[in-house]
Coordinates of C-alpha atoms and ligand atoms in Angstrom, one line a residue:
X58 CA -6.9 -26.2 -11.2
X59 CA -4.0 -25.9 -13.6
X60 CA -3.5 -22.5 -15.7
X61 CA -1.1 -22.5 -18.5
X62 CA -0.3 -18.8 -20.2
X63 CA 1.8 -19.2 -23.0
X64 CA 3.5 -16.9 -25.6
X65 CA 3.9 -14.4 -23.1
X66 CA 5.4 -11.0 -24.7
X67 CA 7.5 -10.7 -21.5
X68 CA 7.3 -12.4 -17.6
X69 CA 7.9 -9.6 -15.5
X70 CA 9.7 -10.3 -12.2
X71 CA 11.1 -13.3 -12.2
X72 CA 13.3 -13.7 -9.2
X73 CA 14.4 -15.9 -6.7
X74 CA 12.1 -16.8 -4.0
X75 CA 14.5 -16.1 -1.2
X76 CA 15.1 -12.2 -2.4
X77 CA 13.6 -9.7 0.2
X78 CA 14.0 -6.3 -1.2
X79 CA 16.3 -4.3 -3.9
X80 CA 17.9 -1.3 -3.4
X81 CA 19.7 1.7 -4.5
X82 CA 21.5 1.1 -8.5
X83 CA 19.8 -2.3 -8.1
X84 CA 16.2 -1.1 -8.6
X85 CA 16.8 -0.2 -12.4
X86 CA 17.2 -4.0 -12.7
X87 CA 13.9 -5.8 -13.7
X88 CA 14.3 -9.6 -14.7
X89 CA 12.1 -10.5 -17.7
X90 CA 11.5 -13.3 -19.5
X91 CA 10.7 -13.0 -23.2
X92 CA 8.4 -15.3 -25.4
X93 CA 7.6 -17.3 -22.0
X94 CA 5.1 -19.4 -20.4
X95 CA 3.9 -19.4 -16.9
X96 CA 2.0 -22.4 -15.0
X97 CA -0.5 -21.9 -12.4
X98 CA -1.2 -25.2 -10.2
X99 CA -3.6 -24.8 -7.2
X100 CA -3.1 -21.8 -6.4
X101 CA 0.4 -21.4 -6.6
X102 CA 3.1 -20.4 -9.2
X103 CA 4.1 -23.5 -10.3
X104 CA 6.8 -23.1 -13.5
X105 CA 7.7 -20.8 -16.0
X106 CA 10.4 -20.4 -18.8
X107 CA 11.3 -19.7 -22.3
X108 CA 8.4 -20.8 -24.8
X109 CA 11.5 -22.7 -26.7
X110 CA 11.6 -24.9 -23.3
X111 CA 7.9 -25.6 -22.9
X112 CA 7.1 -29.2 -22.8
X113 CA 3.5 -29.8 -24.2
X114 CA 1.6 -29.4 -20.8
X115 CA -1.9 -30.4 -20.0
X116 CA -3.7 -27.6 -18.2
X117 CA -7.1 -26.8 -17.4
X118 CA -7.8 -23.2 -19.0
X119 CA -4.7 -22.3 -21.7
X120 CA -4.6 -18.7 -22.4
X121 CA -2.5 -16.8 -25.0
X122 CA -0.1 -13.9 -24.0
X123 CA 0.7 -13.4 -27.7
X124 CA 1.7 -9.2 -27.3
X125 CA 0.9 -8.8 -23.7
X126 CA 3.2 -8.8 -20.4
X127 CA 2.4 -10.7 -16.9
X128 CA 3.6 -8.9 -13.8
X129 CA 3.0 -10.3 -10.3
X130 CA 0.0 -8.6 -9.1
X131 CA 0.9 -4.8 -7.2
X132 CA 1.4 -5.0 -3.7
X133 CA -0.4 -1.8 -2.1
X134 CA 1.5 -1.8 1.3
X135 CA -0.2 1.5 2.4
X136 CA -4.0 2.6 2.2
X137 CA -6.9 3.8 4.1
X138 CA -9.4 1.7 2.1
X139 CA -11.8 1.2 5.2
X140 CA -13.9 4.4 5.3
X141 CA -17.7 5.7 5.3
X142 CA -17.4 8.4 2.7
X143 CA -15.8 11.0 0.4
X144 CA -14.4 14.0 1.3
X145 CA -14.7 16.2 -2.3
X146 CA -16.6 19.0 -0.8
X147 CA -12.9 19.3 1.3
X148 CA -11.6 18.9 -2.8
X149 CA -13.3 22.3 -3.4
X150 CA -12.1 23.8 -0.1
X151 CA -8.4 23.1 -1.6
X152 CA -9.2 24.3 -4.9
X153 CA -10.5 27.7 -3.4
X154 CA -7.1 27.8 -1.3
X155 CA -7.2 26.1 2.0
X156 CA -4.1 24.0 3.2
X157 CA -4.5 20.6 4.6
X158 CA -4.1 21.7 8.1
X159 CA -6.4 24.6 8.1
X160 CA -9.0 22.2 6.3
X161 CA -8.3 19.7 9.4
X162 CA -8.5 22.9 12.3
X163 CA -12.1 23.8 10.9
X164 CA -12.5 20.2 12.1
X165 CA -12.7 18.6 7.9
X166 CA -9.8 16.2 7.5
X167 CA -9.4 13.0 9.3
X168 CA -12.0 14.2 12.4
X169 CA -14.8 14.6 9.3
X170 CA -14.0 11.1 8.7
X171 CA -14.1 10.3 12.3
X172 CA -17.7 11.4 12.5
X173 CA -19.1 9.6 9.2
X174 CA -18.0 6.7 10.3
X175 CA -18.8 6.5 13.8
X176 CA -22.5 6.9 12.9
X177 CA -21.9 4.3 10.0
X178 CA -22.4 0.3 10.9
X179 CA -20.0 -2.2 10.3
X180 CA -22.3 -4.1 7.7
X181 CA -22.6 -0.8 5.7
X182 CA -18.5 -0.3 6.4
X183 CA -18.2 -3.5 5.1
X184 CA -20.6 -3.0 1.8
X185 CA -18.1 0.6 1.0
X186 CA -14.9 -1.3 1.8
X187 CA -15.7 -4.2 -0.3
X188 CA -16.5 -2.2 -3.5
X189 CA -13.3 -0.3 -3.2
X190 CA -11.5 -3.9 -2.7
X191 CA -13.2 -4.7 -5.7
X192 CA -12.0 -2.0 -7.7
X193 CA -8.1 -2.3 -7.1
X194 CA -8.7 -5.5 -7.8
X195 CA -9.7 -4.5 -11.8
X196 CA -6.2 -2.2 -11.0
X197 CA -4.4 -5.3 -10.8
X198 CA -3.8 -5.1 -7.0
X199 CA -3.2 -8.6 -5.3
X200 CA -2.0 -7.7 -1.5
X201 CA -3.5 -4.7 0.6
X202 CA -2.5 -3.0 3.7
X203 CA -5.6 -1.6 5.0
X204 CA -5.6 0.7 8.6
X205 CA -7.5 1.5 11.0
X206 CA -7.6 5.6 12.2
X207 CA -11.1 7.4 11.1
X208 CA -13.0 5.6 14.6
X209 CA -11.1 7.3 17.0
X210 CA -13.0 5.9 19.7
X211 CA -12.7 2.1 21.1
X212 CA -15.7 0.5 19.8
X213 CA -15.1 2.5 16.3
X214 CA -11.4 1.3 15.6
X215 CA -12.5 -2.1 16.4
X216 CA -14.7 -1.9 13.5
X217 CA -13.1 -0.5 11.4
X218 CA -10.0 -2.9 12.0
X219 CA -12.8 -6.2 11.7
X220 CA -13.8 -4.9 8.5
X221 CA -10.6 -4.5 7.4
X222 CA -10.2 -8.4 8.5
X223 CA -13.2 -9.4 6.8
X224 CA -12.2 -8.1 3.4
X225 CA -9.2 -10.1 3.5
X226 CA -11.6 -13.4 4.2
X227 CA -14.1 -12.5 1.8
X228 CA -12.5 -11.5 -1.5
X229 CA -9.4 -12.7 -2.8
X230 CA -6.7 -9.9 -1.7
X231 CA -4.5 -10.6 0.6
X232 CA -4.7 -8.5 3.4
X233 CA -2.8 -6.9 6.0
X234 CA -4.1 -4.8 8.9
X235 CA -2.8 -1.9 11.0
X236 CA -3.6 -0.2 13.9
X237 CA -3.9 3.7 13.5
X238 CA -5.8 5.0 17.0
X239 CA -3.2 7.9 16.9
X240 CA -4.2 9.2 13.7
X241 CA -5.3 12.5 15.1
X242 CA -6.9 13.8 18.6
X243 CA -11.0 13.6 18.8
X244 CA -12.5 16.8 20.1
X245 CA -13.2 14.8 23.0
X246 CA -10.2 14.2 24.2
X247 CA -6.9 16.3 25.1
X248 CA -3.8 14.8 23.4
X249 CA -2.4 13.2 26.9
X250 CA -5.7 11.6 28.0
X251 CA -6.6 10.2 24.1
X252 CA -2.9 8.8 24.0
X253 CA -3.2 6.7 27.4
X254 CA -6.7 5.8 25.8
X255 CA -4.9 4.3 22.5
X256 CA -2.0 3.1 24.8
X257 CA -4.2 1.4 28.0
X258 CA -7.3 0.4 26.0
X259 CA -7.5 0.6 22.2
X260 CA -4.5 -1.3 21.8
X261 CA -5.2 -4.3 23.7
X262 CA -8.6 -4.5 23.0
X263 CA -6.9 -4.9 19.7
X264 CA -4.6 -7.2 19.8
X265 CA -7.4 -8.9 22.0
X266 CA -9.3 -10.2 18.9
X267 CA -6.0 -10.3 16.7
X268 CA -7.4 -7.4 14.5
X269 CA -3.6 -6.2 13.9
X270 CA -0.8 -6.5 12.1
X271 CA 1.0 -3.3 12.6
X272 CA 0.6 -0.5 14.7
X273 CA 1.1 3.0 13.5
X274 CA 0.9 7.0 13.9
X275 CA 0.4 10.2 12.1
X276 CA 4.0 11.9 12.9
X277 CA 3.4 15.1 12.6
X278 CA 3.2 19.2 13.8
X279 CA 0.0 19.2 15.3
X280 CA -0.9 15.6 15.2
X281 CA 1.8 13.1 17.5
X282 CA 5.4 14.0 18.1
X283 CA 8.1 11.8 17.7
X284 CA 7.8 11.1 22.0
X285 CA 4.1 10.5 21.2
X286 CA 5.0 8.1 18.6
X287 CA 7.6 6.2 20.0
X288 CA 5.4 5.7 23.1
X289 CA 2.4 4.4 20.8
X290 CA 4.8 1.9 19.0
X291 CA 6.4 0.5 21.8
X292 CA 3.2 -0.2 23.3
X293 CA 1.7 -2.0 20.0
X294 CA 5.1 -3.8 20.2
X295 CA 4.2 -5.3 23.2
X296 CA 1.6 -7.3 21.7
X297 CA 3.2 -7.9 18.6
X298 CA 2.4 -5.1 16.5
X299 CA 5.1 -3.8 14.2
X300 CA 5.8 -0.4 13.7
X301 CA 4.9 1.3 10.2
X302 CA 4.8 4.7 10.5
X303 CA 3.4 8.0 8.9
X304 CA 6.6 9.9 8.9
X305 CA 7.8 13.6 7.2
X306 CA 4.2 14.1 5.5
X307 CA 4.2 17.5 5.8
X308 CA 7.4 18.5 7.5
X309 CA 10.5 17.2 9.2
X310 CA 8.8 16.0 12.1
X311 CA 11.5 13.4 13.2
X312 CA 9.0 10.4 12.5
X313 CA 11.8 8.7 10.2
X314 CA 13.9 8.2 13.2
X315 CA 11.5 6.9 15.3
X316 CA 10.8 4.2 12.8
X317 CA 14.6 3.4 13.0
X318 CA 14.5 3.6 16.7
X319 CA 11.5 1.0 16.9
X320 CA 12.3 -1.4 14.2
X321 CA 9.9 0.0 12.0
X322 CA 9.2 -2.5 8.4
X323 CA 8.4 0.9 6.9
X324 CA 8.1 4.5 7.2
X325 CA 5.7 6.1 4.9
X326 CA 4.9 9.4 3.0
X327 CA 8.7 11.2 3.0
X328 CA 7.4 13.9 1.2
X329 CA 10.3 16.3 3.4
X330 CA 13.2 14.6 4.0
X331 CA 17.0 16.4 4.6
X332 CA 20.0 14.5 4.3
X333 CA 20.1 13.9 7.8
X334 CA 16.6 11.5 7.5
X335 CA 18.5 9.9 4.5
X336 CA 21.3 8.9 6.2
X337 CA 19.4 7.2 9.2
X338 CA 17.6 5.2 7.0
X339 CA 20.9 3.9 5.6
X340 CA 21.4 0.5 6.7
X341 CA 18.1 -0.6 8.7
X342 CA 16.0 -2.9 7.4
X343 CA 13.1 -0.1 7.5
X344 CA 11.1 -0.2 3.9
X345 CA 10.9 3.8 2.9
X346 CA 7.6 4.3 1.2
X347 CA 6.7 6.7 -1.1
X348 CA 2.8 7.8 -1.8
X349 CA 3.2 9.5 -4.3
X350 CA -1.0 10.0 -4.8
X351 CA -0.9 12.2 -1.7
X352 CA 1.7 14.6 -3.0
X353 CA -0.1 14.9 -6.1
X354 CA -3.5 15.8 -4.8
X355 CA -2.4 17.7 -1.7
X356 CA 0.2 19.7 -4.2
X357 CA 3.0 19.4 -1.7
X358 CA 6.5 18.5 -2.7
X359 CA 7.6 15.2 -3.8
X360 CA 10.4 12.7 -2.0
X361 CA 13.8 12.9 -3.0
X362 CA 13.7 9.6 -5.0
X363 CA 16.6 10.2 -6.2
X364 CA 18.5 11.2 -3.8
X365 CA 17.4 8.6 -2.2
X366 CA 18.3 5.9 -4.5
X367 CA 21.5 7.0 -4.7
X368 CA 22.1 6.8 -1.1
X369 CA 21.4 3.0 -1.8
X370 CA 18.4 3.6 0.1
X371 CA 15.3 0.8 -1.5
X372 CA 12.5 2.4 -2.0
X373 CA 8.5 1.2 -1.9
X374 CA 5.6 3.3 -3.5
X375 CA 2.1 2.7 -2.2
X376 CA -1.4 4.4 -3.2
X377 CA -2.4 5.3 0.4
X378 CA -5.9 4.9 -0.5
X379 CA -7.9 7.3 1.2
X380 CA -10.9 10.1 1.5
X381 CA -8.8 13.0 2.4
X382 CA -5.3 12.9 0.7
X383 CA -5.5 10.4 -2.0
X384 CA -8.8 9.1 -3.2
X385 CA -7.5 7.1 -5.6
X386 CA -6.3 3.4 -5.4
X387 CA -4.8 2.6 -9.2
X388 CA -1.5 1.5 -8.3
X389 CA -0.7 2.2 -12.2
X390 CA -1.0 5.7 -11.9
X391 CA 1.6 6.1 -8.8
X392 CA 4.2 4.2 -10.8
X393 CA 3.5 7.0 -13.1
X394 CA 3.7 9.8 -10.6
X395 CA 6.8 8.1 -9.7
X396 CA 8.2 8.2 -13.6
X397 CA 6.8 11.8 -14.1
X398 CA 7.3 13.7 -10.8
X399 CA 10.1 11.8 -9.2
X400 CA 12.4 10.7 -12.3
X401 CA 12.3 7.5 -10.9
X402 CA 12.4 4.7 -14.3
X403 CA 9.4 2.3 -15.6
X404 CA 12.0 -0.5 -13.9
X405 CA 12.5 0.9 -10.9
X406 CA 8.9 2.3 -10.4
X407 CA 7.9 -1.7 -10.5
X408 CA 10.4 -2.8 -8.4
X409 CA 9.3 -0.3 -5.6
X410 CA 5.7 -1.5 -6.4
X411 CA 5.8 -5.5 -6.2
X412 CA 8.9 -6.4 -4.7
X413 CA 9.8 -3.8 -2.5
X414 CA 5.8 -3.5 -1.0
X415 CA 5.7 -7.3 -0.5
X416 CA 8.9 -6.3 2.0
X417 CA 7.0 -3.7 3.6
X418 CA 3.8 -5.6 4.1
X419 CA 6.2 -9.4 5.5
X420 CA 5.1 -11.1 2.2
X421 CA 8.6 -11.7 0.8
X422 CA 7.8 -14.8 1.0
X423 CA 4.3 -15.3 -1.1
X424 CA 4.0 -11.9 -3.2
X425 CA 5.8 -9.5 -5.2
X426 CA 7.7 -11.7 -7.7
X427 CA 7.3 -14.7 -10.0
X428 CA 8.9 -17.4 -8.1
X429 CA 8.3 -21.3 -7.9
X430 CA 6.0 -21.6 -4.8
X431 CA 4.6 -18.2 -4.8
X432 CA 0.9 -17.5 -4.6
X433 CA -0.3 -16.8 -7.9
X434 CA -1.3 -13.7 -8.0
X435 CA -0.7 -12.3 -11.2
X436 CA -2.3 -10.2 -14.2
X437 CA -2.0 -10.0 -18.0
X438 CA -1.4 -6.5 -19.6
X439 CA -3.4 -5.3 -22.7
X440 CA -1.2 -5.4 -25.6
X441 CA 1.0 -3.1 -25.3
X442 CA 4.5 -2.0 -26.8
X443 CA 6.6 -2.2 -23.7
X444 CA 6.8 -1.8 -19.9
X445 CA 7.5 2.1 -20.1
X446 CA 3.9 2.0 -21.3
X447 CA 2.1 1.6 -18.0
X448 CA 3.5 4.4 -16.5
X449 CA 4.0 6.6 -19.4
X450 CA -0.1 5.8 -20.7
X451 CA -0.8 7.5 -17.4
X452 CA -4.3 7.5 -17.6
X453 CA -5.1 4.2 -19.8
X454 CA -6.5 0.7 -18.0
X455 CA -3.7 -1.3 -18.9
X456 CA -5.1 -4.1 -17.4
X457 CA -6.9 -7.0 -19.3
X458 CA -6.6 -9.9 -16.6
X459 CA -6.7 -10.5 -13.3
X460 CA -5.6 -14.0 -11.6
X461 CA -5.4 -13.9 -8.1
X462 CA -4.9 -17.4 -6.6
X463 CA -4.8 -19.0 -9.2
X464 CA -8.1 -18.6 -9.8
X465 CA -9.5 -16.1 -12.8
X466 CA -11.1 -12.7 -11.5
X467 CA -14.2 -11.4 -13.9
Ligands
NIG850 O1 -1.9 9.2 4.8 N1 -1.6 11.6 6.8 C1 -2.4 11.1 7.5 N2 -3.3 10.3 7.0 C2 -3.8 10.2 5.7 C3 -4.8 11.2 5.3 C4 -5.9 11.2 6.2 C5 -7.0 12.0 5.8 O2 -6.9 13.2 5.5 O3 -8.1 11.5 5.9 C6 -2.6 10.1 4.7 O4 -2.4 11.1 3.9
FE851 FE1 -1.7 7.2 4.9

């Protein structure tokens, strides 16, 4: 299957294959190609270029970008997509003037979860999970992280983790999954005996059936502390798990440095960071991840982007997907969180969204640009004006075409 687009109003992304992240002053650089044409051959980005240098090619399926951008598909390299149901009566809760933590002591937050989805079977998992899938798909999402973290028990994180697996068999994302046992304590634990049960049991019944990619924790006062933490991911590194860690959500709770400490791809959320958190992140080859979505509905404070950025720091933004802190998956609307609440620009807010997620997810190598030999996973933009347009049309659908694998999504 060949897939010609021609007249392309701008190619979005086009980089070298061999580029892994970009950083710092670098991120206001987007590479685009005006009046272009891109070629899709089994699957795979096969050749692009100026329209001027198109040789009349035979494809199967020619379609006309006349007025509309391609972008690589997002990379969402932080969600919770797997989970049994919505949390909105905990939305009213908020409105009426609970924090997040007292929410989560009246035992709401992730142990609510925990419950639903215990008494929920992996086929119906499956059947929620899927529909959500389906939906940042029509966002123009290509690659998920999906993680494990409202079972809580053995059995429960197992499924969970499986039908995070089976998404990534069944529709055409690429997934990428992540073992989050220490997401909070069950009532049926203390802290020190549910840690050795993560540590002894969860963990290598996990890696047991290859059902993780990462391993992670929620770093934070009254959840894990950085010892807790940095026990957990050692252990997950033992079997091959990565860390990728939920660091500085709500305060300064030292998770930042225990990403450093373990080799961490990413440390995620960031929402308090000091200059101190900054400056250990300088350097490493740790992805920091914004999630902007959470910040926004929790009404917490934002990360220093900027700050940030001009530390030279890269930066990623993810949706972080989920019932409790961010029920919302359009990866559109975090780049414009990221515009509006974090002065971060249209260029830079795509950079940390393709590019910089592919990084934080190890698919440098297949996602996050247009480059020869990619996967071709990419989608076509309604006709619009300019790239400054997605994020600033904050609540528009600015997508009109999905292509993921080369193949075209209804
Ligand atoms: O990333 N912070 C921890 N975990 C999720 C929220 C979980 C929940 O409330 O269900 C997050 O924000
Ligand atoms: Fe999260």
């Amino acid at each position: 299957m060949k897939i010609l687009i021609k007249n392309i109003k701008g190619l979005v992304q086009v980089r070298d294959k061999g580029l892994k992240w970009v950083a710092g002053a670098d991120m206001d650089n987007l590479p685009i190609i005006s009046n272009a044409y891109l070629l899709l051959k089994e699957g795979l980005i096969h050749d692009y270029g100026s329209m001027t240098d198109l040789a009349s090619l035979s494809a199967d399926e020619v379609i006309d970008g006349t007025d509309r951008f391609v972008f690589p598909s997002f990379v969402d390299s932080h969600t919770h997509l797997v989970f049994a149901a919505s949390r909105e009566e905990e939305f009213v809760y908020k409105i009426k003037g609970m924090s997040y933590e007292e929410i989560a002591a009246k035992g709401g937050g992730i142990l609510n979860s925990a419950k639903k989805l215990q008494n929920t079977s992996e086929e119906e998992l499956f059947d929620k999970a899927m529909t959500r899938a389906h939906e940042i798909i029509g966002f123009g999402t290509g690659a998920v992280e999906i993680k494990s973290g409202y079972g809580l028990t053995v059995k429960d994180e197992l499924k969970m983790l499986r039908v995070a697996r089976k998404i990534g068999i069944n529709s055409p994302l690429t997934v990428k999954t992540t073992f989050l046992g220490a997401h909070a304590v069950p009532k049926t634990h203390d802290k020190k005996d549910y840690l050795n049960l993560v540590i002894n049991e969860m963990i290598p019944a996990v890696a047991e059936e290859n059902l993780a990619d990462y391993i992670d924790a929620f770093c934070e006062k009254g959840f894990f502390t950085p010892d807790d933490t940095e026990r957990v991911m050692e252990a997950g590194k033992k079997y091959g798990m990565r860390p990728k860690i939920h660091a500085n959500q709500l305060s300064i709770s030292g998770g930042v440095q225990v990403g450093v400490k373990t080799g961490a791809i990413s440390v995620d959320h960031l929402e308090a960071m000091g200059q101190e958190e900054i400056d250990a992140l300088k350097g490493t080859e740790v992805m920091p991840t914004l999630l902007p979505g959470a910040a926004f509905y929790l009404g917490t404070s934002y990360p220093p982007a900027r700050e940030m950025l001009a530390a030279g720091l890269p930066l990623a933004i993810a949706s972080d997907y989920n019932p409790g802190s961010a029920p919302c998956g359009k990866m559109s609307f975090m780049l414009s969180l990221a515009s509006i609440k974090m002065k971060m620009t249209p260029e830079e807010t795509i950079n940390a969204s393709t590019i910089n997620t592919a990084y934080a997810m190890n698919l440098s190598d297949s996602h996050g640009t247009i480059s020869k030999g990619k996967v071709a996973n990419v989608f076509l933009t309604k006709k619009i004006p300019s790239i400054a347009y997605i994020p600033y049309a904050f609540g528009s659908n600015i997508i009109d075409e999905v292509i993921l694998e080369g193949r075209i999504i209804d």
